[in-house]
PDB file of C-alpha atoms and ligand atoms in Angstrom:
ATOM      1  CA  UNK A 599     -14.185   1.728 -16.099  1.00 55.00           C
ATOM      2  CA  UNK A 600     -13.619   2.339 -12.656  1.00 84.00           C
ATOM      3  CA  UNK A 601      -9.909   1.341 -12.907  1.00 84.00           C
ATOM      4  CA  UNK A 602      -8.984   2.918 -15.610  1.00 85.00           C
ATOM      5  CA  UNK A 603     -10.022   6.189 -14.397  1.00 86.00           C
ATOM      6  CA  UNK A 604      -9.207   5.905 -10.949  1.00 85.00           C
ATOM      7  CA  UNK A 605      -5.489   4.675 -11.374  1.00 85.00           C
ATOM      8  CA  UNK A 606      -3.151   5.686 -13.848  1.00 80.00           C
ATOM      9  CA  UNK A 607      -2.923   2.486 -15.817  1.00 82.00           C
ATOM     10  CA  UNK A 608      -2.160   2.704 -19.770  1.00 79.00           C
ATOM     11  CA  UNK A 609      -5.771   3.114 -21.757  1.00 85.00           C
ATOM     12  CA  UNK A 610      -6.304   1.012 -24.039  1.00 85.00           C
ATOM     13  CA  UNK A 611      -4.216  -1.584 -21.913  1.00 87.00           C
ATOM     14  CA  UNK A 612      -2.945  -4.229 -23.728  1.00 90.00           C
ATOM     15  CA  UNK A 613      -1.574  -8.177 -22.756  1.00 92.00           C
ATOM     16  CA  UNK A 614       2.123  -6.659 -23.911  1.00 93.00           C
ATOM     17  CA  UNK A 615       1.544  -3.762 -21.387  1.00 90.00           C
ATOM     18  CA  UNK A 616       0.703  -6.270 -18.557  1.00 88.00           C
ATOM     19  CA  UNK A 617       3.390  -8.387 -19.260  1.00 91.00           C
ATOM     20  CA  UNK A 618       5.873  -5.872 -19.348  1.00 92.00           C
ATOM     21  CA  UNK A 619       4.549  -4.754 -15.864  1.00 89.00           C
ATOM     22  CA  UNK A 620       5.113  -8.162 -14.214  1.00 87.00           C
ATOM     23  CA  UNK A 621       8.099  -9.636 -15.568  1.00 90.00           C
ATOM     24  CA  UNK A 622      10.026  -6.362 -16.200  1.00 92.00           C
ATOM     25  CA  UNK A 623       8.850  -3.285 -14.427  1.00 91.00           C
ATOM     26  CA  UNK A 624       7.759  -4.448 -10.992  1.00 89.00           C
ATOM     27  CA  UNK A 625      10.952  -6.730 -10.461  1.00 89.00           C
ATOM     28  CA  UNK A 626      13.237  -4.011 -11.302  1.00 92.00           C
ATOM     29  CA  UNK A 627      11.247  -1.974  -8.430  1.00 91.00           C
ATOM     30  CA  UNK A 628      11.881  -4.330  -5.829  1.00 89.00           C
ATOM     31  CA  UNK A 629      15.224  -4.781  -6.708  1.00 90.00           C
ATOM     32  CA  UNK A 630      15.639  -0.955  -6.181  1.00 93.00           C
ATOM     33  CA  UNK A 631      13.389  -0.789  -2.934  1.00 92.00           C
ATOM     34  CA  UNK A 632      11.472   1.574  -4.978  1.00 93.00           C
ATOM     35  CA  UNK A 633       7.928   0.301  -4.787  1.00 95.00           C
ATOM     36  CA  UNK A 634       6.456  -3.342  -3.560  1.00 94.00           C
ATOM     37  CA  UNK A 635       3.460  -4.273  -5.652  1.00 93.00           C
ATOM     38  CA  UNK A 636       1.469  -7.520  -4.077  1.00 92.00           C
ATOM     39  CA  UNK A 637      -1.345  -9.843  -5.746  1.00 92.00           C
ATOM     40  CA  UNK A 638      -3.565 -10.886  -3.504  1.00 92.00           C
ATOM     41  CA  UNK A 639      -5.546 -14.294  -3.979  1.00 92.00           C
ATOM     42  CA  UNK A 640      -8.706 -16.205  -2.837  1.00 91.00           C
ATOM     43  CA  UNK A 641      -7.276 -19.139  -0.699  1.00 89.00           C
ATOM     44  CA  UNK A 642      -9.640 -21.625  -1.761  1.00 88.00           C
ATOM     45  CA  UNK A 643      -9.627 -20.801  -5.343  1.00 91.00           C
ATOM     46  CA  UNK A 644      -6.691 -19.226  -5.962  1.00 90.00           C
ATOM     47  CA  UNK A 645      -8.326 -16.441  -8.227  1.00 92.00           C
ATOM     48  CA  UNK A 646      -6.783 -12.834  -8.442  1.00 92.00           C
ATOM     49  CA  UNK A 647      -8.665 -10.678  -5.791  1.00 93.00           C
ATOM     50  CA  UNK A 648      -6.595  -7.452  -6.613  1.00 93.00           C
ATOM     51  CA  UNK A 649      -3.593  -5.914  -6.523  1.00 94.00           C
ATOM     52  CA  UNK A 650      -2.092  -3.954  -3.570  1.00 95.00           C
ATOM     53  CA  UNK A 651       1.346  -1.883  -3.387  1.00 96.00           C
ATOM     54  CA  UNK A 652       3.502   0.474  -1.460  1.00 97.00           C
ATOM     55  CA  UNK A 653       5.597   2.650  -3.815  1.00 97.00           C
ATOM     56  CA  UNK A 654       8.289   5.312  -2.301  1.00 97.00           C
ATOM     57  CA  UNK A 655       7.571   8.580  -2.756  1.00 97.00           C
ATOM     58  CA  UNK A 656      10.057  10.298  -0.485  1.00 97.00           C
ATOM     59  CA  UNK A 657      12.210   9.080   2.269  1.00 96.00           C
ATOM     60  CA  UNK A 658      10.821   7.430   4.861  1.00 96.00           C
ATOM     61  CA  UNK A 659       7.165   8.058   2.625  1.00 98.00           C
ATOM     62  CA  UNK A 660       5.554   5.746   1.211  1.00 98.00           C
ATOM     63  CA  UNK A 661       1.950   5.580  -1.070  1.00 98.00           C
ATOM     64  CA  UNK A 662      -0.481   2.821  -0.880  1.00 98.00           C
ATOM     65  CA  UNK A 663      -2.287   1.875  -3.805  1.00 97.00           C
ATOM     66  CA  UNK A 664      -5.402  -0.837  -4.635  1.00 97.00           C
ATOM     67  CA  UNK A 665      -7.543  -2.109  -6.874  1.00 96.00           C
ATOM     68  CA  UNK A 666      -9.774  -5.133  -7.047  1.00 96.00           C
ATOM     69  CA  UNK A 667     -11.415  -7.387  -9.380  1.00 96.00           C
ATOM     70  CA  UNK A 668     -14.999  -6.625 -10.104  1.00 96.00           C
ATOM     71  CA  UNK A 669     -16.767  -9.493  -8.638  1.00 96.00           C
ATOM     72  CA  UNK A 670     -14.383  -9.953  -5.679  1.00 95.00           C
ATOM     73  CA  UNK A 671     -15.157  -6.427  -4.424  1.00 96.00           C
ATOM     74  CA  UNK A 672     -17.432  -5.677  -1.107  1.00 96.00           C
ATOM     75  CA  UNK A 673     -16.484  -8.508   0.842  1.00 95.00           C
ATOM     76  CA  UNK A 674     -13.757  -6.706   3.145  1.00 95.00           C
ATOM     77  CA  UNK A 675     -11.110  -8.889   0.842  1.00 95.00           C
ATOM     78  CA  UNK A 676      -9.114  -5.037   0.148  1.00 96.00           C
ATOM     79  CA  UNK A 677      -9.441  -3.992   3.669  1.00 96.00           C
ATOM     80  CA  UNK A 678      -7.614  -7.130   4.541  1.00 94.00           C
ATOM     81  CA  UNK A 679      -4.469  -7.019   1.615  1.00 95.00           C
ATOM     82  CA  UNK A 680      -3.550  -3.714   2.287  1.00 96.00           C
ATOM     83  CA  UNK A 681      -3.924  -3.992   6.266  1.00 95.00           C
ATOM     84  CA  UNK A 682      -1.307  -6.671   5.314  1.00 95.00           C
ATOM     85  CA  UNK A 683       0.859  -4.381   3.305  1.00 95.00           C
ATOM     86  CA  UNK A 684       1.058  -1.980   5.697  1.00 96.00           C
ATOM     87  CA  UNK A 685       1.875  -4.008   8.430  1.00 94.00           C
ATOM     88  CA  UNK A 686       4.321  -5.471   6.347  1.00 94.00           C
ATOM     89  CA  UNK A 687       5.693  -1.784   5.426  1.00 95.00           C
ATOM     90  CA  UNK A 688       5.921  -1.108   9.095  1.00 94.00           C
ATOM     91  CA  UNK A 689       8.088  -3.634  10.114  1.00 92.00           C
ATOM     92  CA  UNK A 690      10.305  -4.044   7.025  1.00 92.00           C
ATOM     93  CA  UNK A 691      10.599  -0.737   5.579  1.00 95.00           C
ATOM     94  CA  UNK A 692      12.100   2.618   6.886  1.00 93.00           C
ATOM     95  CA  UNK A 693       8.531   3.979   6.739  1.00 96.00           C
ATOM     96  CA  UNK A 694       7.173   7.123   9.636  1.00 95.00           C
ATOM     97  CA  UNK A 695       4.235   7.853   6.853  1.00 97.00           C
ATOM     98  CA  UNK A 696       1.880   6.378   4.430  1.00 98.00           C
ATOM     99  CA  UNK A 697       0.271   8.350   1.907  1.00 98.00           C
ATOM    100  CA  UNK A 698      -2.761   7.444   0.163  1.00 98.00           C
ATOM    101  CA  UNK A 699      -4.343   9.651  -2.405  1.00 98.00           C
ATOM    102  CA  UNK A 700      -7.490   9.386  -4.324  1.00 97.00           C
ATOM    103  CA  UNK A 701      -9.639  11.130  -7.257  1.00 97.00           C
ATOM    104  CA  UNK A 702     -12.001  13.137  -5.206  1.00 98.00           C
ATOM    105  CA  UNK A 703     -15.384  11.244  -5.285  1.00 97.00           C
ATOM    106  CA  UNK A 704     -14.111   7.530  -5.453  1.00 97.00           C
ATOM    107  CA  UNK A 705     -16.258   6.344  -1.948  1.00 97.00           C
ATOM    108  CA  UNK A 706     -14.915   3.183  -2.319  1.00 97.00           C
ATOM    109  CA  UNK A 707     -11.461   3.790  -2.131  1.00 98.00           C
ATOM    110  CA  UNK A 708     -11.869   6.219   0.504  1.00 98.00           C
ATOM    111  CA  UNK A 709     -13.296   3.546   2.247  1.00 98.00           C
ATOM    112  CA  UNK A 710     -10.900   1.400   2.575  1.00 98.00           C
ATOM    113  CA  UNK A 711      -8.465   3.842   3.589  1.00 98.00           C
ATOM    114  CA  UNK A 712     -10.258   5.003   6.422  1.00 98.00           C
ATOM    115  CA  UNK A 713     -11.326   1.295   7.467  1.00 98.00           C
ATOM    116  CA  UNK A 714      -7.416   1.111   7.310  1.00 97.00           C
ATOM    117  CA  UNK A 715      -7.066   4.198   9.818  1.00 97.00           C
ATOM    118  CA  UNK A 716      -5.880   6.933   7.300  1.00 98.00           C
ATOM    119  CA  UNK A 717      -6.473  10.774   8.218  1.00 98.00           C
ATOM    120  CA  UNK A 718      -8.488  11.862   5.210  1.00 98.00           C
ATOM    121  CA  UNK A 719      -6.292  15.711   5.566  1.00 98.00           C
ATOM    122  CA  UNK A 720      -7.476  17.562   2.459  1.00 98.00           C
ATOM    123  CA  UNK A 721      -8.397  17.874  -1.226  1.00 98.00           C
ATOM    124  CA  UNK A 722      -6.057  19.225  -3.694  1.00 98.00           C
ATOM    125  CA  UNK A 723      -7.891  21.053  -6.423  1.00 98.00           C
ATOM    126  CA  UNK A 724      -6.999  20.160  -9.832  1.00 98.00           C
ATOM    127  CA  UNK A 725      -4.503  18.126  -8.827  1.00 97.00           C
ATOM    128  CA  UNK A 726      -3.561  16.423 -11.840  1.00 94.00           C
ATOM    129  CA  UNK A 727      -4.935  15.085 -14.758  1.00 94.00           C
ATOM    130  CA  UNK A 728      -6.581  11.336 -14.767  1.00 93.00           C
ATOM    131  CA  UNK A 729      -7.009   8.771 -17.969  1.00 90.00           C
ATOM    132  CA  UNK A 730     -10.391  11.183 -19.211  1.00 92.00           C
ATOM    133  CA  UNK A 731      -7.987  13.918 -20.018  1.00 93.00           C
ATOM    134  CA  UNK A 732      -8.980  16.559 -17.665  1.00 95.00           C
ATOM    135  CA  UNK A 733      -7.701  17.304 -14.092  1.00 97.00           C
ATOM    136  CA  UNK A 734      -9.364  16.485 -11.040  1.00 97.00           C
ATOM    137  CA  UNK A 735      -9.512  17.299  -7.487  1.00 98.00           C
ATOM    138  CA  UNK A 736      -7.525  14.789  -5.457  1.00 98.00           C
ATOM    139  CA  UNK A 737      -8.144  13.421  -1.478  1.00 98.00           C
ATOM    140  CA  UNK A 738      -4.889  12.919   0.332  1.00 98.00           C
ATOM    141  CA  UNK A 739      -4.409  11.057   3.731  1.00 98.00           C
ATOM    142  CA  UNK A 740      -1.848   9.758   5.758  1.00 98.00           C
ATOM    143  CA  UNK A 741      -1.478   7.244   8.721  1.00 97.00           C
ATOM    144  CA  UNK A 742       1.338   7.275  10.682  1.00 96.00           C
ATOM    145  CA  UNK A 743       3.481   4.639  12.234  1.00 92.00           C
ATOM    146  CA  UNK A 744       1.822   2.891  15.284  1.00 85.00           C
ATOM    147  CA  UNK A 745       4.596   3.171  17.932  1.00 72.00           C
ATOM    148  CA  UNK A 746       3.458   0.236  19.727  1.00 58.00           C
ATOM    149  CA  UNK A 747       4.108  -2.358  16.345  1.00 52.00           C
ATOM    150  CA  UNK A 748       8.117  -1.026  16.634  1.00 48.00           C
ATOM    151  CA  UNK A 749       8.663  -2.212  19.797  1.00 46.00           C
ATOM    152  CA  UNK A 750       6.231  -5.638  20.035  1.00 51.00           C
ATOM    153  CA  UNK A 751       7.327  -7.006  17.023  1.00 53.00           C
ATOM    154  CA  UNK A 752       7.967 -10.863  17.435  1.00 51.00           C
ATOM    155  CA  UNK A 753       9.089 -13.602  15.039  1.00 52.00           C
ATOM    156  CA  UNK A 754       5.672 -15.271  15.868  1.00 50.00           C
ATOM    157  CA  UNK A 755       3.748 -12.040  14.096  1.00 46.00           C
ATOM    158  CA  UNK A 756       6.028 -12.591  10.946  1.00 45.00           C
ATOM    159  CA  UNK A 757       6.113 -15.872  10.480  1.00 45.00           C
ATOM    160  CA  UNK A 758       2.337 -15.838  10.901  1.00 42.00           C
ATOM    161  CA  UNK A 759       1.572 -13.660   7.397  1.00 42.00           C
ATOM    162  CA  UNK A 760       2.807 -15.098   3.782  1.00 39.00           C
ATOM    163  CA  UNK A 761       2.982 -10.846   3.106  1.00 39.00           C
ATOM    164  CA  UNK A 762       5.040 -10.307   5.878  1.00 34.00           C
ATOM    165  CA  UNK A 763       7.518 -13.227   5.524  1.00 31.00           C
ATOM    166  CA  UNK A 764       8.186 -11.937   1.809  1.00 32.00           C
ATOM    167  CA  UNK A 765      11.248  -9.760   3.181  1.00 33.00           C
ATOM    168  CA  UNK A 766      11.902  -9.191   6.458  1.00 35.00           C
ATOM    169  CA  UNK A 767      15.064  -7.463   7.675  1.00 37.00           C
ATOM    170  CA  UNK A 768      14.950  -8.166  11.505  1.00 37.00           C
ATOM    171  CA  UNK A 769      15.559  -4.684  13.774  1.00 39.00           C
ATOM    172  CA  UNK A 770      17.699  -5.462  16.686  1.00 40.00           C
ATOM    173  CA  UNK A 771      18.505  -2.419  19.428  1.00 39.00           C
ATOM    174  CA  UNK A 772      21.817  -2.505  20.413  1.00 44.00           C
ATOM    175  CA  UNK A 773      21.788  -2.723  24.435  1.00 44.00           C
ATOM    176  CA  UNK A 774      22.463   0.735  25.869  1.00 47.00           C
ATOM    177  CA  UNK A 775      25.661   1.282  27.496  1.00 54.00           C
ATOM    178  CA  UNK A 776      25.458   1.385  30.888  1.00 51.00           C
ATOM    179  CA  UNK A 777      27.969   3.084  32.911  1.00 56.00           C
ATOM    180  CA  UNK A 778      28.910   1.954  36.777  1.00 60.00           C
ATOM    181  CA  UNK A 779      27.609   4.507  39.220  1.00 58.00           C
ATOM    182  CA  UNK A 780      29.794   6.457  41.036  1.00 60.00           C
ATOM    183  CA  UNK A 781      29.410   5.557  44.186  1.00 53.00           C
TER     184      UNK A 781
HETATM  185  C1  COA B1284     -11.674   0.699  -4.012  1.00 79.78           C
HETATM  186  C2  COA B1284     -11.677  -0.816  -4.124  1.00 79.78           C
HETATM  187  C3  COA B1284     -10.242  -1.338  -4.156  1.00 79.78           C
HETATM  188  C4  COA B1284     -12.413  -1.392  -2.898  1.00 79.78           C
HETATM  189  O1  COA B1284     -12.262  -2.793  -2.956  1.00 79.78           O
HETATM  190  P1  COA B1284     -13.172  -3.805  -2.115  1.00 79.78           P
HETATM  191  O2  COA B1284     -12.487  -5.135  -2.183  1.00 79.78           O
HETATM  192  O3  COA B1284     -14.575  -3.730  -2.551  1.00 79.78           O
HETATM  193  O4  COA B1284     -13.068  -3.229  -0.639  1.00 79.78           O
HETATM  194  P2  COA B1284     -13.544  -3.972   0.670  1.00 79.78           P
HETATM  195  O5  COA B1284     -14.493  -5.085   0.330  1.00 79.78           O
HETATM  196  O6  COA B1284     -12.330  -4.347   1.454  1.00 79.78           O
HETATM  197  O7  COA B1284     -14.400  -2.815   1.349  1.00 79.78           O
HETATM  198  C5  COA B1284     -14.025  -2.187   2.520  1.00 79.78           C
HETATM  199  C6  COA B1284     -15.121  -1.214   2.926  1.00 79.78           C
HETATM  200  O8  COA B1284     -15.302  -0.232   1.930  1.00 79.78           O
HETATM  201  C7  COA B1284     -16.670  -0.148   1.582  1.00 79.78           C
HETATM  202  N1  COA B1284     -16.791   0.143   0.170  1.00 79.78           N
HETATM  203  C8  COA B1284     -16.250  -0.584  -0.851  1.00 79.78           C
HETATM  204  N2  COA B1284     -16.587   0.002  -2.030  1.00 79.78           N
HETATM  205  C9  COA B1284     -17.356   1.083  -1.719  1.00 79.78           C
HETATM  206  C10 COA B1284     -17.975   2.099  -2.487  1.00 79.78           C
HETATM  207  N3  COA B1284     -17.893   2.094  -3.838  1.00 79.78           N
HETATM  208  N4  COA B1284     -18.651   3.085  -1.861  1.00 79.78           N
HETATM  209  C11 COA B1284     -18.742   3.104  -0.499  1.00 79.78           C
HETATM  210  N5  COA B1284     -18.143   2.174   0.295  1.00 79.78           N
HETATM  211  C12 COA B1284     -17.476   1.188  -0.310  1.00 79.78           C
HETATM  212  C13 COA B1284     -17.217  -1.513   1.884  1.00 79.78           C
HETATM  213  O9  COA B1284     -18.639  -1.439   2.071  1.00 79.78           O
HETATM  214  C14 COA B1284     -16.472  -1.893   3.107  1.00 79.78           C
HETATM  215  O10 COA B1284     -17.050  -1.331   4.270  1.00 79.78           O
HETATM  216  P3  COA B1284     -17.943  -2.243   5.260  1.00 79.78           P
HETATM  217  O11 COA B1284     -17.019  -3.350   5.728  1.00 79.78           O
HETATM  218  O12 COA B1284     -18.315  -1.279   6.342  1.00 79.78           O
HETATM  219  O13 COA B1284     -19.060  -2.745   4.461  1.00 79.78           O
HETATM  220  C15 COA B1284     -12.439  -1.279  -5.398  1.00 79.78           C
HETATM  221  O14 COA B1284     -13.728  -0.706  -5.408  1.00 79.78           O
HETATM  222  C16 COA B1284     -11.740  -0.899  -6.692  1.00 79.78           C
HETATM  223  O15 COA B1284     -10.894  -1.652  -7.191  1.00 79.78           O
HETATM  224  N6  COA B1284     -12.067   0.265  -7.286  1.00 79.78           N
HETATM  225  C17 COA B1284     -11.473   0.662  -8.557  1.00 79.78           C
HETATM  226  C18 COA B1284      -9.997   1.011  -8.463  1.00 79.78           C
HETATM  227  C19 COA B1284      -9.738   2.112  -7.451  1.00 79.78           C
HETATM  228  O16 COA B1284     -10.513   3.046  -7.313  1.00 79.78           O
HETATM  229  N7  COA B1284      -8.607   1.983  -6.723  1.00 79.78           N
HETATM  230  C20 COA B1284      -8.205   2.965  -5.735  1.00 79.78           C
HETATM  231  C21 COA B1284      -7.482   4.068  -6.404  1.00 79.78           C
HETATM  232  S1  COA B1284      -7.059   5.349  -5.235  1.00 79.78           S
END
C-alpha cells in the first residue's frame, strides 16, 4: 500500500508493466543520462532490498528516489543504497543539487533523507495528485554538493563501491598556466 501511494508506480501493476520497466524503459534512460535507477541486494542472500535512483530533473539537478521491500525495511539497508547513489552522483554526474521530494506525512521516507543530510526546505500544498486520486501536500529538500568529495576523490574510493564503479568518467584539472615572473 505504502508504495503504491507514495510513488507514482502504475495501479494495478502488472508483470508486463515491470518488465517493460527493466528491459525497456530504464535502459533507454541510461543510455540518455536521463535517470540511473539501482537495485540494491542482500549480500548473503542475494534478495531484492529495494530500489534506489537518481533521475534528472534540470541541469545540473537531480531527484533521488527509494523504496524498499517490506520485510527488508528498518535495518538502515535504504540509508546505505542511496548514501551510495549519491556518492556515486557526485563524482560521476554534473550534479550541484539533489532534490528529494515526498507526500507530506511519509516519516519514513523523510527519514532517510535527513539521515542522508537533506535540508527538509518546505511543503508545497496540493502539489500534485498521488495514485488515490486526490492531491496532496508535498515535502521538498535538497543537499548540496560536499566540496570536499570534488577535490579528494581517489581511484581507491571508486574502486572500493560496486555503485560507484558502474560508470565513472574520471575528472582531471588541467594544470594552471603559470607564467614566469617578471623579475
Ligand atoms: C521509506 C523507505 C524506503 C525506508 O526504507 P528502510 O529500508 O526502512 O530505511 P532504513 O532502514 O534505511 O531507515 C533509515 C532510518 O529511517 C527510519 N525510518 C524508517 N522508516 C520509518 C518510518 N516509517 N517512520 C519513522 N522513521 C522511519 C529508521 O528508523 C532509520 O532510522 P534509525 O537508524 O535512527 O533507526 C521504506 O519505508 C519504503 O519503501 N516506503 C514505501 C515507499 C516510499 O515511501 N518511498 C519513498 C517515496 S518519497
Amino acid at each position: 500500500m505504502t508504495i503504491t501511494l507514495y510513488t507514482p508506480v502504475p495501479v494495478p501493476y502488472r508483470r508486463a508493466d515491470a518488465e517493460k520497466l527493466v528491459g525497456e524503459k530504464l535502459p533507454a534512460q541510461w543510455a540518455e543520462d536521463k535517470d540511473y535507477t539501482l537495485g540494491a541486494f542482500r549480500k548473503e542472500t542475494g534478495a531484492l532490498v529495494g530500489s534506489y535512483c537518481l533521475t534528472l530533473i534540470s541541469r545540473g539537478v537531480w531527484e533521488l528516489g527509494y523504496w524498499a521491500v517490506k520485510d527488508q525495511r528498518g535495518r538502515g539497508y535504504s540509508v546505505e543504497a542511496a548514501r551510495a547513489l549519491c556518492d556515486w552522483g557526485w563524482a560521476t554526474l554534473d550534479v550541484h543539487r539533489i532534490e528529494w521530494w515526498a507526500m507530506a506525512g511519509n516519516t519514513g521516507s523523510r527519514a532517510v533523507a535527513e539521515k542522508l543530510g537533506f535540508t527538509v526546505e518546505g511543503t508545497l500544498r496540493n502539489r500534485s495528485i498521488a495514485n488515490d486520486g486526490k492531491p496532496h501536500d508535498w515535502w521538498v529538500g535538497g543537499l548540496l554538493r560536499p566540496l570536499q568529495l570534488a577535490v579528494d576523490l581517489d581511484e581507491d574510493l571508486v574502486s572500493r563501491s560496486v555503485l560507484l564503479s558502474l560508470r565513472y568518467r574520471p575528472r582531471t584539472v588541467a594544470p594552471r598556466e603559470t607564467k614566469p615572473r617578471a623579475s
